[in-house]
Amino acid sequence: MRGLSALRVIAPVKSVVRSCVLIPVNKTGRVHIQCLSTKMPTLSPPPQSLMKPMDFPQKLLMGPGPSNCPPRVLNASALPLLGHLHPEFTQIMDEVKAGIQYAFQTKNQWTVCVSGTGHGAMEAACTNLLEPGETVLVCENGLWGQRFADMCTRNGAVVQKIIKPMGQVFTLQDVEAGLQQHKPVLVFVTHGESSGSTLQPLEGLGQLCHKYNSLLLVDSVAACGGVPLFVDDWEIDAIYTGAQKVLSAPPGASPVSFSERAKNKVLNRKTPIRSYYFDMTHLANYWGCDGSARRYHHTGPISSVYAIREGLARLAEEGLEKSWETHRKCAEMLWEGAEKLGLELLVQEKANRLPCVTGIKVPEGVNWKDVSDYAMKTYKVEISGGLGAQAGKIWRVGIMGYNATPENVQKVLRALDEGLKSVRGNPRSQL
């Protein structure tokens, strides 16, 4: 070991770390070993809550989402994992893509699932379609217009708004006035505004936006599958939805579709897309939309893709027209039942009511949460409260996908009736 420099040897012995330094002594090669002992840090104990099975009740989720999942969707989530680029999995991705095109009624080549919830799909649309300094016109009549405007500001866009109170929708004249004044590159509207329970009419909006050289982006998270939607015929340029609403799948994979106009806007950007994760040029390749061999971009949420595949399969088997009819009939049953209980709906104009989420005004002198708590305690039924300007003023009842049945509507009405009588000190209802 002639010419040996000092070496350090680390040798753990039980809970002690021995740090040994080998120091040359003379030319014979002998060394002196000097060891120092230090104690390892004390480990914190594992959480006791993880030492027992999860404890949760079976609830009927009749709020604005998520919806309950049918057994076939939950079973799909539990299937064995595949590699995220295995041919068997990419075949499932192709089936999901075809199902999204059916749900949206589009032939758009750029149709994918974003790995994330509806907010992820919203952010993907924002980061791809807008560049710093560009103007976006946001039609805000609830929480989702506010959220999208926030994302646009964070991405350096110039946000202009036309605003309506929750419970009201926009006319073509409203949007045209905004187009003329602000000359945006993009217009955002919420198809199903779950916070205000409105259904925004979309016919004519796409043509109007194109007249002023703008793209139309639609948030259909709380509407797609439950109401008529024709992306190609209505000239919608970009649209997204979520898995956990009418599709009755767990949140985590969110459909997005871009028209040729939107696709060209992305491909001809002057600045890079600010998000790598949501870059549609990469996502389009990963989802087999560009004709090139699929490249690794990120590890897709495999189990979530299985689940949304089954959710889309359910919708395809039922058929869009039947699904639309089912949601409309259940919503009308809820609307009529609420009015018989002496309750008032937030949206006065029936044509502007969102069948998937209904806003019901809380009577004066009633604490909304007392009634919702009664419904949960007595029936294990979720009835949600309002958001934003409607917080404390309305209940929101969701009728979506697997939960859209007359029996579920009757249970909600019974829970509302009994809950109101309970908080007012009256005997139980006989409904």
Short mmCIF file of C-alpha atoms in Angstrom, two decimals, residues 91-401:
data_model
loop_
_atom_site.label_atom_id
_atom_site.label_comp_id
_atom_site.label_asym_id
_atom_site.label_seq_id
_atom_site.Cartn_x
_atom_site.Cartn_y
_atom_site.Cartn_z
CA GLN A 91 -54.60 -0.25 -28.31
CA ILE A 92 -56.66 0.72 -25.27
CA MET A 93 -55.55 4.34 -25.74
CA ASP A 94 -56.80 4.20 -29.32
CA GLU A 95 -60.16 2.91 -28.10
CA VAL A 96 -60.34 5.74 -25.58
CA LYS A 97 -59.55 8.26 -28.32
CA ALA A 98 -62.36 6.87 -30.49
CA GLY A 99 -64.73 7.05 -27.51
CA ILE A 100 -63.83 10.69 -26.89
CA GLN A 101 -64.44 11.53 -30.53
CA TYR A 102 -67.87 9.91 -30.23
CA ALA A 103 -68.72 11.78 -27.01
CA PHE A 104 -67.65 15.09 -28.53
CA GLN A 105 -69.04 14.26 -32.00
CA THR A 106 -65.80 15.22 -33.70
CA LYS A 107 -63.27 13.84 -36.14
CA ASN A 108 -60.48 16.00 -34.71
CA GLN A 109 -57.09 14.34 -35.16
CA TRP A 110 -55.72 15.92 -32.01
CA THR A 111 -57.98 14.13 -29.52
CA VAL A 112 -56.27 12.88 -26.34
CA CYS A 113 -56.63 12.35 -22.61
CA VAL A 114 -54.66 14.69 -20.40
CA SER A 115 -53.13 12.92 -17.41
CA GLY A 116 -54.93 14.91 -14.75
CA THR A 117 -58.33 16.12 -13.64
CA GLY A 118 -60.46 18.69 -15.43
CA HIS A 119 -58.24 21.48 -14.12
CA GLY A 120 -55.33 19.83 -15.92
CA ALA A 121 -57.30 19.83 -19.16
CA MET A 122 -58.17 23.49 -18.62
CA GLU A 123 -54.52 24.35 -18.05
CA ALA A 124 -53.50 22.37 -21.15
CA ALA A 125 -55.91 24.41 -23.27
CA CYS A 126 -54.63 27.65 -21.77
CA THR A 127 -50.91 26.96 -22.13
CA ASN A 128 -51.18 25.65 -25.69
CA LEU A 129 -53.58 28.16 -27.21
CA LEU A 130 -52.29 31.38 -25.68
CA GLU A 131 -48.94 33.18 -25.91
CA PRO A 132 -47.73 36.01 -23.69
CA GLY A 133 -49.34 39.31 -24.66
CA GLU A 134 -52.23 37.76 -26.56
CA THR A 135 -55.78 38.73 -25.63
CA VAL A 136 -58.36 36.22 -24.43
CA LEU A 137 -62.04 36.99 -23.92
CA VAL A 138 -63.44 35.08 -20.93
CA CYS A 139 -67.19 34.72 -20.60
CA GLU A 140 -67.53 34.54 -16.82
CA ASN A 141 -70.80 33.48 -15.21
CA GLY A 142 -69.38 31.35 -12.42
CA LEU A 143 -66.30 29.77 -10.90
CA TRP A 144 -64.88 28.20 -14.05
CA GLY A 145 -64.55 31.44 -15.97
CA GLN A 146 -62.73 32.84 -12.94
CA ARG A 147 -60.37 29.86 -12.81
CA PHE A 148 -59.57 30.03 -16.52
CA ALA A 149 -58.92 33.77 -16.33
CA ASP A 150 -56.48 33.13 -13.47
CA MET A 151 -54.60 30.56 -15.53
CA CYS A 152 -54.43 32.92 -18.50
CA THR A 153 -52.97 35.71 -16.37
CA ARG A 154 -50.34 33.31 -14.98
CA ASN A 155 -49.38 32.46 -18.57
CA GLY A 156 -48.88 36.09 -19.52
CA ALA A 157 -52.05 36.57 -21.57
CA VAL A 158 -54.18 39.72 -21.47
CA VAL A 159 -57.55 38.82 -19.97
CA GLN A 160 -60.72 40.66 -20.94
CA LYS A 161 -64.09 39.61 -19.57
CA ILE A 162 -67.78 39.80 -20.16
CA ILE A 163 -69.54 38.96 -16.91
CA LYS A 164 -73.00 37.68 -16.06
CA PRO A 165 -74.30 36.75 -12.60
CA MET A 166 -74.44 33.08 -11.69
CA GLY A 167 -77.62 31.59 -13.13
CA GLN A 168 -77.50 33.58 -16.37
CA VAL A 169 -76.01 32.76 -19.79
CA PHE A 170 -74.50 34.74 -22.66
CA THR A 171 -76.21 35.68 -25.91
CA LEU A 172 -74.55 35.87 -29.29
CA GLN A 173 -74.93 39.64 -29.04
CA ASP A 174 -73.04 39.67 -25.72
CA VAL A 175 -70.14 37.74 -27.22
CA GLU A 176 -70.06 39.74 -30.44
CA ALA A 177 -69.81 42.99 -28.50
CA GLY A 178 -66.79 41.55 -26.66
CA LEU A 179 -65.22 40.37 -29.91
CA GLN A 180 -65.62 43.78 -31.50
CA GLN A 181 -64.23 45.64 -28.50
CA HIS A 182 -61.29 43.43 -27.50
CA LYS A 183 -60.32 41.53 -30.68
CA PRO A 184 -59.20 38.40 -28.80
CA VAL A 185 -57.38 35.43 -30.29
CA LEU A 186 -59.43 33.11 -28.07
CA VAL A 187 -62.90 33.11 -26.51
CA PHE A 188 -63.66 30.93 -23.48
CA VAL A 189 -67.14 29.78 -22.44
CA THR A 190 -68.37 27.20 -19.94
CA HIS A 191 -70.88 24.81 -21.46
CA GLY A 192 -72.15 23.43 -18.15
CA GLU A 193 -71.41 25.93 -15.38
CA SER A 194 -71.74 23.70 -12.33
CA SER A 195 -71.34 26.56 -9.86
CA GLY A 196 -74.27 28.46 -11.40
CA SER A 197 -76.15 25.42 -12.80
CA THR A 198 -76.47 26.96 -16.26
CA LEU A 199 -76.37 25.37 -19.71
CA GLN A 200 -74.70 27.77 -22.15
CA PRO A 201 -76.15 27.68 -25.70
CA LEU A 202 -73.27 26.98 -28.08
CA GLU A 203 -74.86 27.02 -31.52
CA GLY A 204 -73.57 29.92 -33.59
CA LEU A 205 -70.71 30.79 -31.21
CA GLY A 206 -68.05 29.05 -33.28
CA GLN A 207 -69.08 30.75 -36.51
CA LEU A 208 -69.22 34.09 -34.70
CA CYS A 209 -65.72 33.70 -33.28
CA HIS A 210 -64.32 32.73 -36.68
CA LYS A 211 -65.93 35.81 -38.22
CA TYR A 212 -63.62 37.84 -35.97
CA ASN A 213 -60.58 35.53 -36.41
CA SER A 214 -60.88 34.11 -32.90
CA LEU A 215 -60.85 30.54 -31.67
CA LEU A 216 -63.60 29.13 -29.45
CA LEU A 217 -62.66 27.12 -26.36
CA VAL A 218 -65.41 25.28 -24.45
CA ASP A 219 -65.33 23.83 -20.93
CA SER A 220 -67.79 20.91 -20.99
CA VAL A 221 -66.65 19.15 -17.82
CA ALA A 222 -70.11 19.11 -16.24
CA ALA A 223 -72.11 18.72 -19.45
CA CYS A 224 -70.50 16.36 -21.98
CA GLY A 225 -72.53 13.17 -22.34
CA GLY A 226 -75.54 14.60 -20.53
CA VAL A 227 -76.68 17.19 -23.07
CA PRO A 228 -76.45 17.56 -26.87
CA LEU A 229 -72.97 18.48 -28.06
CA PHE A 230 -71.72 18.65 -31.66
CA VAL A 231 -68.15 19.87 -31.71
CA ASP A 232 -67.60 19.74 -35.48
CA ASP A 233 -71.03 21.02 -36.56
CA TRP A 234 -70.87 23.87 -34.04
CA GLU A 235 -67.29 24.77 -35.10
CA ILE A 236 -65.84 24.47 -31.60
CA ASP A 237 -62.04 24.77 -31.82
CA ALA A 238 -61.01 23.27 -28.49
CA ILE A 239 -62.96 21.44 -25.82
CA TYR A 240 -62.32 19.40 -22.72
CA THR A 241 -64.27 17.42 -20.16
CA GLY A 242 -63.63 15.28 -17.08
CA ALA A 243 -63.87 11.58 -16.33
CA GLN A 244 -65.75 11.88 -13.03
CA LYS A 245 -69.01 13.44 -14.21
CA VAL A 246 -71.31 11.83 -16.81
CA LEU A 247 -68.64 9.27 -17.75
CA SER A 248 -68.77 7.99 -14.15
CA ALA A 249 -65.06 7.14 -13.97
CA PRO A 250 -62.55 8.16 -11.30
CA PRO A 251 -60.92 11.56 -11.83
CA GLY A 252 -57.45 11.42 -13.33
CA ALA A 253 -57.78 11.26 -17.12
CA SER A 254 -59.46 14.18 -18.91
CA PRO A 255 -60.51 14.22 -22.59
CA VAL A 256 -59.31 17.13 -24.74
CA SER A 257 -59.81 17.78 -28.45
CA PHE A 258 -58.32 20.44 -30.76
CA SER A 259 -59.67 21.36 -34.20
CA GLU A 260 -57.40 21.93 -37.20
CA ARG A 261 -57.57 25.67 -36.49
CA ALA A 262 -56.49 25.12 -32.90
CA LYS A 263 -53.83 22.64 -33.93
CA ASN A 264 -52.36 25.13 -36.41
CA LYS A 265 -52.39 27.82 -33.75
CA VAL A 266 -50.23 25.58 -31.57
CA LEU A 267 -47.88 24.54 -34.38
CA ASN A 268 -47.29 28.15 -35.44
CA ARG A 269 -46.56 29.64 -32.04
CA LYS A 270 -43.78 32.21 -31.82
CA THR A 271 -42.90 31.19 -28.26
CA PRO A 272 -42.50 27.75 -26.66
CA ILE A 273 -45.43 26.22 -24.84
CA ARG A 274 -44.84 27.07 -21.20
CA SER A 275 -45.78 23.64 -19.91
CA TYR A 276 -43.79 20.57 -20.92
CA TYR A 277 -46.27 18.22 -19.26
CA PHE A 278 -49.28 19.67 -21.11
CA ASP A 279 -47.54 20.30 -24.45
CA MET A 280 -50.07 19.11 -27.04
CA THR A 281 -47.37 18.39 -29.61
CA HIS A 282 -45.95 15.77 -27.24
CA LEU A 283 -49.35 14.53 -26.07
CA ALA A 284 -50.57 14.16 -29.65
CA ASN A 285 -47.59 11.94 -30.38
CA TYR A 286 -48.04 9.86 -27.22
CA TRP A 287 -51.71 9.33 -28.10
CA GLY A 288 -50.92 8.31 -31.67
CA CYS A 289 -52.35 11.43 -33.32
CA ASP A 290 -49.48 12.54 -35.55
CA GLY A 291 -48.64 9.45 -37.60
CA SER A 292 -45.21 9.07 -35.99
CA ALA A 293 -43.97 6.31 -33.71
CA ARG A 294 -45.06 6.99 -30.14
CA ARG A 295 -42.29 8.43 -28.00
CA TYR A 296 -41.94 8.47 -24.25
CA HIS A 297 -43.28 11.73 -22.90
CA HIS A 298 -44.58 10.76 -19.46
CA THR A 299 -45.97 7.68 -17.76
CA GLY A 300 -49.68 7.75 -18.44
CA PRO A 301 -52.13 6.99 -15.61
CA ILE A 302 -52.68 3.42 -16.77
CA SER A 303 -55.45 2.42 -14.36
CA SER A 304 -57.28 5.70 -14.97
CA VAL A 305 -57.15 5.06 -18.72
CA TYR A 306 -58.65 1.60 -18.19
CA ALA A 307 -61.44 3.18 -16.17
CA ILE A 308 -62.31 5.98 -18.59
CA ARG A 309 -62.27 3.42 -21.40
CA GLU A 310 -65.09 1.58 -19.61
CA GLY A 311 -66.90 4.84 -18.89
CA LEU A 312 -66.80 5.71 -22.59
CA ALA A 313 -67.86 2.16 -23.47
CA ARG A 314 -70.95 2.56 -21.25
CA LEU A 315 -71.82 5.80 -23.03
CA ALA A 316 -71.34 4.19 -26.45
CA GLU A 317 -73.50 1.20 -25.53
CA GLU A 318 -76.30 3.40 -24.22
CA GLY A 319 -75.99 5.85 -27.10
CA LEU A 320 -75.70 9.61 -26.86
CA GLU A 321 -79.33 10.34 -27.65
CA LYS A 322 -80.54 7.96 -24.96
CA SER A 323 -78.09 9.42 -22.45
CA TRP A 324 -79.25 12.95 -23.21
CA GLU A 325 -82.89 11.86 -22.82
CA THR A 326 -82.20 10.09 -19.50
CA HIS A 327 -80.48 13.12 -18.01
CA ARG A 328 -83.25 15.45 -19.17
CA LYS A 329 -86.04 13.28 -17.72
CA CYS A 330 -84.29 12.86 -14.37
CA ALA A 331 -83.57 16.60 -14.19
CA GLU A 332 -87.20 17.48 -14.93
CA MET A 333 -88.29 15.06 -12.20
CA LEU A 334 -85.98 16.88 -9.78
CA TRP A 335 -87.13 20.32 -10.89
CA GLU A 336 -90.82 19.44 -10.52
CA GLY A 337 -90.22 17.71 -7.20
CA ALA A 338 -88.32 20.67 -5.78
CA GLU A 339 -91.06 23.06 -6.79
CA LYS A 340 -93.68 20.81 -5.11
CA LEU A 341 -91.64 21.16 -1.92
CA GLY A 342 -91.99 24.93 -2.23
CA LEU A 343 -88.37 25.40 -3.31
CA GLU A 344 -87.17 27.76 -6.03
CA LEU A 345 -84.58 26.93 -8.68
CA LEU A 346 -81.68 29.31 -9.28
CA VAL A 347 -82.02 29.32 -13.08
CA GLN A 348 -85.42 30.69 -14.04
CA GLU A 349 -85.32 30.00 -17.77
CA LYS A 350 -85.85 26.26 -18.23
CA ALA A 351 -83.87 26.11 -21.48
CA ASN A 352 -80.83 27.50 -19.66
CA ARG A 353 -80.88 24.94 -16.83
CA LEU A 354 -78.08 22.40 -16.77
CA PRO A 355 -79.68 18.94 -16.45
CA CYS A 356 -76.47 17.54 -14.92
CA VAL A 357 -76.31 20.00 -11.98
CA THR A 358 -79.32 21.83 -10.54
CA GLY A 359 -79.09 24.86 -8.28
CA ILE A 360 -81.89 25.04 -5.67
CA LYS A 361 -82.30 28.19 -3.58
CA VAL A 362 -82.01 27.76 0.18
CA PRO A 363 -85.18 29.17 1.86
CA GLU A 364 -84.73 32.18 4.08
CA GLY A 365 -83.91 31.27 7.66
CA VAL A 366 -82.54 27.83 6.76
CA ASN A 367 -78.89 26.88 7.09
CA TRP A 368 -78.07 24.93 3.94
CA LYS A 369 -75.55 22.74 5.75
CA ASP A 370 -78.07 21.54 8.32
CA VAL A 371 -80.18 20.05 5.54
CA SER A 372 -77.16 18.62 3.71
CA ASP A 373 -75.89 17.10 6.95
CA TYR A 374 -79.29 15.53 7.56
CA ALA A 375 -79.25 14.00 4.08
CA MET A 376 -75.82 12.55 4.67
CA LYS A 377 -76.52 11.29 8.18
CA THR A 378 -79.91 9.76 7.37
CA TYR A 379 -79.51 8.58 3.79
CA LYS A 380 -75.77 8.78 3.06
CA VAL A 381 -76.70 11.12 0.20
CA GLU A 382 -74.41 14.00 -0.78
CA ILE A 383 -76.14 17.31 -1.51
CA SER A 384 -73.60 20.09 -2.02
CA GLY A 385 -73.71 23.78 -1.25
CA GLY A 386 -72.99 26.77 -3.45
CA LEU A 387 -69.66 28.29 -4.43
CA GLY A 388 -68.48 31.87 -4.78
CA ALA A 389 -71.34 34.36 -4.89
CA GLN A 390 -73.84 31.54 -4.26
CA ALA A 391 -72.09 30.10 -1.19
CA GLY A 392 -74.71 29.46 1.48
CA LYS A 393 -77.51 30.48 -0.89
CA ILE A 394 -78.12 27.33 -2.93
CA TRP A 395 -77.88 23.57 -2.85
CA ARG A 396 -76.39 21.88 -5.89
CA VAL A 397 -77.73 18.48 -6.89
CA GLY A 398 -75.86 16.48 -9.50
CA ILE A 399 -77.54 13.95 -11.77
CA MET A 400 -74.80 12.43 -13.89
CA GLY A 401 -74.04 9.17 -15.62
#
